[in-house]
Amino acid sequence: MDTQNIPVHVRLWNKRFWMLAMANLLLAMSSYMLLPVIPLRMKAWGYTHLQIAWVLGIFFAGLYLFGCMSGYLVQRYRRKNVFCVSTLALCAVTGVFYYLNTRPDDSVDYALLLLLRLLQGAFYGLSQLVLLGTLIIDTVEAVHRTEANHAATWFGRFALALGPLAGLLVYRHGQFGSALLLSCACQFLSFIFVGLVRFPFRMPNEDLHRFSFDRFLLKDSHWLFLNVMLVTAAAALVLTLAHSLRFYEFVMLGFFMALLAERYAFADADLRSEATTGMTAMGIAVLLLITHSRESVGYIAPLLMGFGIGVTGSRFLLFFIKLSDHCQRGTSQSTYLLAWETGIGGGLMASFGLFNCSPAPVLWTCLGILAATLILYVAFVHKWYIAHKNR
């Protein structure tokens, strides 16, 4: 039996690791909290659903902007410096967004809005690539690195519920500018947390290439990339219909249920059980949203969505790690991040750009994606993974 249990080592959870994990949580929250409030604000400005789709989607395209240069930048300017400068730049771009929002004419030029979102995505992507692909890995012992990757990514996953929850809460009790300020605050706190951590000295690689896939995209991981992307696209489709605080509260509760299930229910289960259970739970949640209008569905559906996203995302992360060679752990983390975020961006664009956030087509499309993804995984991807894993 290929166990799925991830051992817990107390020594990993020191002050340094906690600060890096919290930096990841805050950085991801700063991005996700804007996803529900930007459409609300743009509708008030009079923009169409298609225009909103491009503003949301271009952020995720920006994640790839510095990707091929990330390895060079880390070697040339040191990993901590790259993260700090990139995060401060992200904070500055968000600050410009806030300034434009406060102008008396109460409008923002659309082309400028696209540029700001592209830059936000570029700097956010670079910060995340360095944090997950380098900083967290380099600060823990080799025997604890899989656990560190698993735990740190869970903090970023929590942000998918906590970010929109915080953004909607601030938007409803304040205004759009308050959500932008909160996003800036999260980015700056992430910068502070990483800035307070001391990292071990590492000799730079003499063979520097300005453009490289090192610490960016893992070679021959395309099928797993596609599987993760489809799962998060389905999740993003559902999230575009969620504007209540209760929905995200129960998604967060579902995440905690997924953590408990990982520890106890799936610890020694069949290797494919976690992903299939997660995708099935997401499908049941979508079916409930399609077929029932009872108040209880408003509690059960987000709970199942959170549970499904949690267990599926966690399992696929470990698959990426096991696909990588010994020196490619950082690249596996970056590839997983890009697959996760690309799916979210694709789901957002499809909902706003193709379906105008109409519940029926969005939910039926989501159900179709989940069914296709589950069939793809069971019939092909799992066998492909077993044949290609390196660990």
mmCIF file with all atom_site columns, N, CA and C in Angstrom, residues 156-184:
data_model
loop_
_atom_site.group_PDB
_atom_site.id
_atom_site.type_symbol
_atom_site.label_atom_id
_atom_site.label_alt_id
_atom_site.label_comp_id
_atom_site.label_asym_id
_atom_site.label_entity_id
_atom_site.label_seq_id
_atom_site.pdbx_PDB_ins_code
_atom_site.Cartn_x
_atom_site.Cartn_y
_atom_site.Cartn_z
_atom_site.occupancy
_atom_site.B_iso_or_equiv
_atom_site.pdbx_formal_charge
_atom_site.auth_seq_id
_atom_site.auth_comp_id
_atom_site.auth_asym_id
_atom_site.auth_atom_id
_atom_site.pdbx_PDB_model_num
ATOM 1  N N  . GLY A 1 156 ? -2.042  28.749 1.938  1.00 0.00 ? 156 GLY A N  1
ATOM 2  C CA . GLY A 1 156 ? -2.494  29.445 0.739  1.00 0.00 ? 156 GLY A CA 1
ATOM 3  C C  . GLY A 1 156 ? -3.888  29.030 0.326  1.00 0.00 ? 156 GLY A C  1
ATOM 4  N N  . ARG A 1 157 ? -4.229  27.746 0.575  1.00 0.00 ? 157 ARG A N  1
ATOM 5  C CA . ARG A 1 157 ? -5.564  27.244 0.247  1.00 0.00 ? 157 ARG A CA 1
ATOM 6  C C  . ARG A 1 157 ? -6.618  27.880 1.152  1.00 0.00 ? 157 ARG A C  1
ATOM 7  N N  . PHE A 1 158 ? -6.275  28.082 2.413  1.00 0.00 ? 158 PHE A N  1
ATOM 8  C CA . PHE A 1 158 ? -7.197  28.762 3.328  1.00 0.00 ? 158 PHE A CA 1
ATOM 9  C C  . PHE A 1 158 ? -7.582  30.144 2.800  1.00 0.00 ? 158 PHE A C  1
ATOM 10 N N  . ALA A 1 159 ? -6.645  30.780 2.104  1.00 0.00 ? 159 ALA A N  1
ATOM 11 C CA . ALA A 1 159 ? -6.894  32.132 1.596  1.00 0.00 ? 159 ALA A CA 1
ATOM 12 C C  . ALA A 1 159 ? -8.015  32.168 0.582  1.00 0.00 ? 159 ALA A C  1
ATOM 13 N N  . LEU A 1 160 ? -8.297  31.025 -0.082 1.00 0.00 ? 160 LEU A N  1
ATOM 14 C CA . LEU A 1 160 ? -9.381  30.980 -1.058 1.00 0.00 ? 160 LEU A CA 1
ATOM 15 C C  . LEU A 1 160 ? -10.732 31.222 -0.398 1.00 0.00 ? 160 LEU A C  1
ATOM 16 N N  . ALA A 1 161 ? -10.830 30.925 0.915  1.00 0.00 ? 161 ALA A N  1
ATOM 17 C CA . ALA A 1 161 ? -12.051 31.237 1.668  1.00 0.00 ? 161 ALA A CA 1
ATOM 18 C C  . ALA A 1 161 ? -11.895 32.524 2.464  1.00 0.00 ? 161 ALA A C  1
ATOM 19 N N  . LEU A 1 162 ? -10.762 32.682 3.142  1.00 0.00 ? 162 LEU A N  1
ATOM 20 C CA . LEU A 1 162 ? -10.564 33.842 4.019  1.00 0.00 ? 162 LEU A CA 1
ATOM 21 C C  . LEU A 1 162 ? -10.437 35.138 3.223  1.00 0.00 ? 162 LEU A C  1
ATOM 22 N N  . GLY A 1 163 ? -9.818  35.084 2.036  1.00 0.00 ? 163 GLY A N  1
ATOM 23 C CA . GLY A 1 163 ? -9.655  36.295 1.229  1.00 0.00 ? 163 GLY A CA 1
ATOM 24 C C  . GLY A 1 163 ? -10.986 36.894 0.789  1.00 0.00 ? 163 GLY A C  1
ATOM 25 N N  . PRO A 1 164 ? -11.829 36.150 0.058  1.00 0.00 ? 164 PRO A N  1
ATOM 26 C CA . PRO A 1 164 ? -13.137 36.698 -0.317 1.00 0.00 ? 164 PRO A CA 1
ATOM 27 C C  . PRO A 1 164 ? -13.994 37.062 0.883  1.00 0.00 ? 164 PRO A C  1
ATOM 28 N N  . LEU A 1 165 ? -13.882 36.288 1.975  1.00 0.00 ? 165 LEU A N  1
ATOM 29 C CA . LEU A 1 165 ? -14.649 36.603 3.188  1.00 0.00 ? 165 LEU A CA 1
ATOM 30 C C  . LEU A 1 165 ? -14.259 37.978 3.715  1.00 0.00 ? 165 LEU A C  1
ATOM 31 N N  . ALA A 1 166 ? -12.950 38.236 3.805  1.00 0.00 ? 166 ALA A N  1
ATOM 32 C CA . ALA A 1 166 ? -12.478 39.537 4.286  1.00 0.00 ? 166 ALA A CA 1
ATOM 33 C C  . ALA A 1 166 ? -12.835 40.650 3.299  1.00 0.00 ? 166 ALA A C  1
ATOM 34 N N  . GLY A 1 167 ? -12.681 40.372 1.991  1.00 0.00 ? 167 GLY A N  1
ATOM 35 C CA . GLY A 1 167 ? -12.977 41.393 0.990  1.00 0.00 ? 167 GLY A CA 1
ATOM 36 C C  . GLY A 1 167 ? -14.434 41.806 0.989  1.00 0.00 ? 167 GLY A C  1
ATOM 37 N N  . LEU A 1 168 ? -15.335 40.833 1.037  1.00 0.00 ? 168 LEU A N  1
ATOM 38 C CA . LEU A 1 168 ? -16.771 41.147 1.055  1.00 0.00 ? 168 LEU A CA 1
ATOM 39 C C  . LEU A 1 168 ? -17.178 41.847 2.340  1.00 0.00 ? 168 LEU A C  1
ATOM 40 N N  . LEU A 1 169 ? -16.586 41.414 3.452  1.00 0.00 ? 169 LEU A N  1
ATOM 41 C CA . LEU A 1 169 ? -16.915 42.035 4.738  1.00 0.00 ? 169 LEU A CA 1
ATOM 42 C C  . LEU A 1 169 ? -16.521 43.503 4.742  1.00 0.00 ? 169 LEU A C  1
ATOM 43 N N  . VAL A 1 170 ? -15.329 43.818 4.269  1.00 0.00 ? 170 VAL A N  1
ATOM 44 C CA . VAL A 1 170 ? -14.858 45.204 4.230  1.00 0.00 ? 170 VAL A CA 1
ATOM 45 C C  . VAL A 1 170 ? -15.658 46.008 3.206  1.00 0.00 ? 170 VAL A C  1
ATOM 46 N N  . TYR A 1 171 ? -15.947 45.406 2.063  1.00 0.00 ? 171 TYR A N  1
ATOM 47 C CA . TYR A 1 171 ? -16.684 46.104 1.007  1.00 0.00 ? 171 TYR A CA 1
ATOM 48 C C  . TYR A 1 171 ? -18.081 46.498 1.473  1.00 0.00 ? 171 TYR A C  1
ATOM 49 N N  . ARG A 1 172 ? -18.722 45.609 2.226  1.00 0.00 ? 172 ARG A N  1
ATOM 50 C CA . ARG A 1 172 ? -20.096 45.876 2.669  1.00 0.00 ? 172 ARG A CA 1
ATOM 51 C C  . ARG A 1 172 ? -20.149 46.903 3.789  1.00 0.00 ? 172 ARG A C  1
ATOM 52 N N  . HIS A 1 173 ? -19.121 46.976 4.607  1.00 0.00 ? 173 HIS A N  1
ATOM 53 C CA . HIS A 1 173 ? -19.121 47.904 5.726  1.00 0.00 ? 173 HIS A CA 1
ATOM 54 C C  . HIS A 1 173 ? -18.277 49.151 5.462  1.00 0.00 ? 173 HIS A C  1
ATOM 55 N N  . GLY A 1 174 ? -17.633 49.184 4.330  1.00 0.00 ? 174 GLY A N  1
ATOM 56 C CA . GLY A 1 174 ? -16.832 50.345 3.965  1.00 0.00 ? 174 GLY A CA 1
ATOM 57 C C  . GLY A 1 174 ? -17.067 50.699 2.516  1.00 0.00 ? 174 GLY A C  1
ATOM 58 N N  . GLN A 1 175 ? -16.048 50.464 1.685  1.00 0.00 ? 175 GLN A N  1
ATOM 59 C CA . GLN A 1 175 ? -16.162 50.725 0.269  1.00 0.00 ? 175 GLN A CA 1
ATOM 60 C C  . GLN A 1 175 ? -15.048 49.967 -0.451 1.00 0.00 ? 175 GLN A C  1
ATOM 61 N N  . PHE A 1 176 ? -15.004 50.108 -1.763 1.00 0.00 ? 176 PHE A N  1
ATOM 62 C CA . PHE A 1 176 ? -14.000 49.406 -2.547 1.00 0.00 ? 176 PHE A CA 1
ATOM 63 C C  . PHE A 1 176 ? -12.589 49.813 -2.145 1.00 0.00 ? 176 PHE A C  1
ATOM 64 N N  . GLY A 1 177 ? -12.410 51.088 -1.859 1.00 0.00 ? 177 GLY A N  1
ATOM 65 C CA . GLY A 1 177 ? -11.097 51.561 -1.435 1.00 0.00 ? 177 GLY A CA 1
ATOM 66 C C  . GLY A 1 177 ? -10.617 50.881 -0.168 1.00 0.00 ? 177 GLY A C  1
ATOM 67 N N  . SER A 1 178 ? -11.531 50.565 0.724  1.00 0.00 ? 178 SER A N  1
ATOM 68 C CA . SER A 1 178 ? -11.152 49.876 1.961  1.00 0.00 ? 178 SER A CA 1
ATOM 69 C C  . SER A 1 178 ? -10.628 48.470 1.669  1.00 0.00 ? 178 SER A C  1
ATOM 70 N N  . ALA A 1 179 ? -11.230 47.791 0.686  1.00 0.00 ? 179 ALA A N  1
ATOM 71 C CA . ALA A 1 179 ? -10.748 46.463 0.300  1.00 0.00 ? 179 ALA A CA 1
ATOM 72 C C  . ALA A 1 179 ? -9.350  46.551 -0.302 1.00 0.00 ? 179 ALA A C  1
ATOM 73 N N  . LEU A 1 180 ? -9.093  47.600 -1.091 1.00 0.00 ? 180 LEU A N  1
ATOM 74 C CA . LEU A 1 180 ? -7.755  47.783 -1.653 1.00 0.00 ? 180 LEU A CA 1
ATOM 75 C C  . LEU A 1 180 ? -6.729  48.073 -0.561 1.00 0.00 ? 180 LEU A C  1
ATOM 76 N N  . LEU A 1 181 ? -7.103  48.881 0.418  1.00 0.00 ? 181 LEU A N  1
ATOM 77 C CA . LEU A 1 181 ? -6.199  49.162 1.534  1.00 0.00 ? 181 LEU A CA 1
ATOM 78 C C  . LEU A 1 181 ? -5.909  47.906 2.337  1.00 0.00 ? 181 LEU A C  1
ATOM 79 N N  . LEU A 1 182 ? -6.921  47.076 2.544  1.00 0.00 ? 182 LEU A N  1
ATOM 80 C CA . LEU A 1 182 ? -6.710  45.821 3.268  1.00 0.00 ? 182 LEU A CA 1
ATOM 81 C C  . LEU A 1 182 ? -5.790  44.904 2.477  1.00 0.00 ? 182 LEU A C  1
ATOM 82 N N  . SER A 1 183 ? -5.947  44.878 1.161  1.00 0.00 ? 183 SER A N  1
ATOM 83 C CA . SER A 1 183 ? -5.057  44.088 0.321  1.00 0.00 ? 183 SER A CA 1
ATOM 84 C C  . SER A 1 183 ? -3.616  44.579 0.447  1.00 0.00 ? 183 SER A C  1
ATOM 85 N N  . CYS A 1 184 ? -3.431  45.891 0.428  1.00 0.00 ? 184 CYS A N  1
ATOM 86 C CA . CYS A 1 184 ? -2.090  46.476 0.630  1.00 0.00 ? 184 CYS A CA 1
ATOM 87 C C  . CYS A 1 184 ? -1.512  46.087 1.985  1.00 0.00 ? 184 CYS A C  1
#
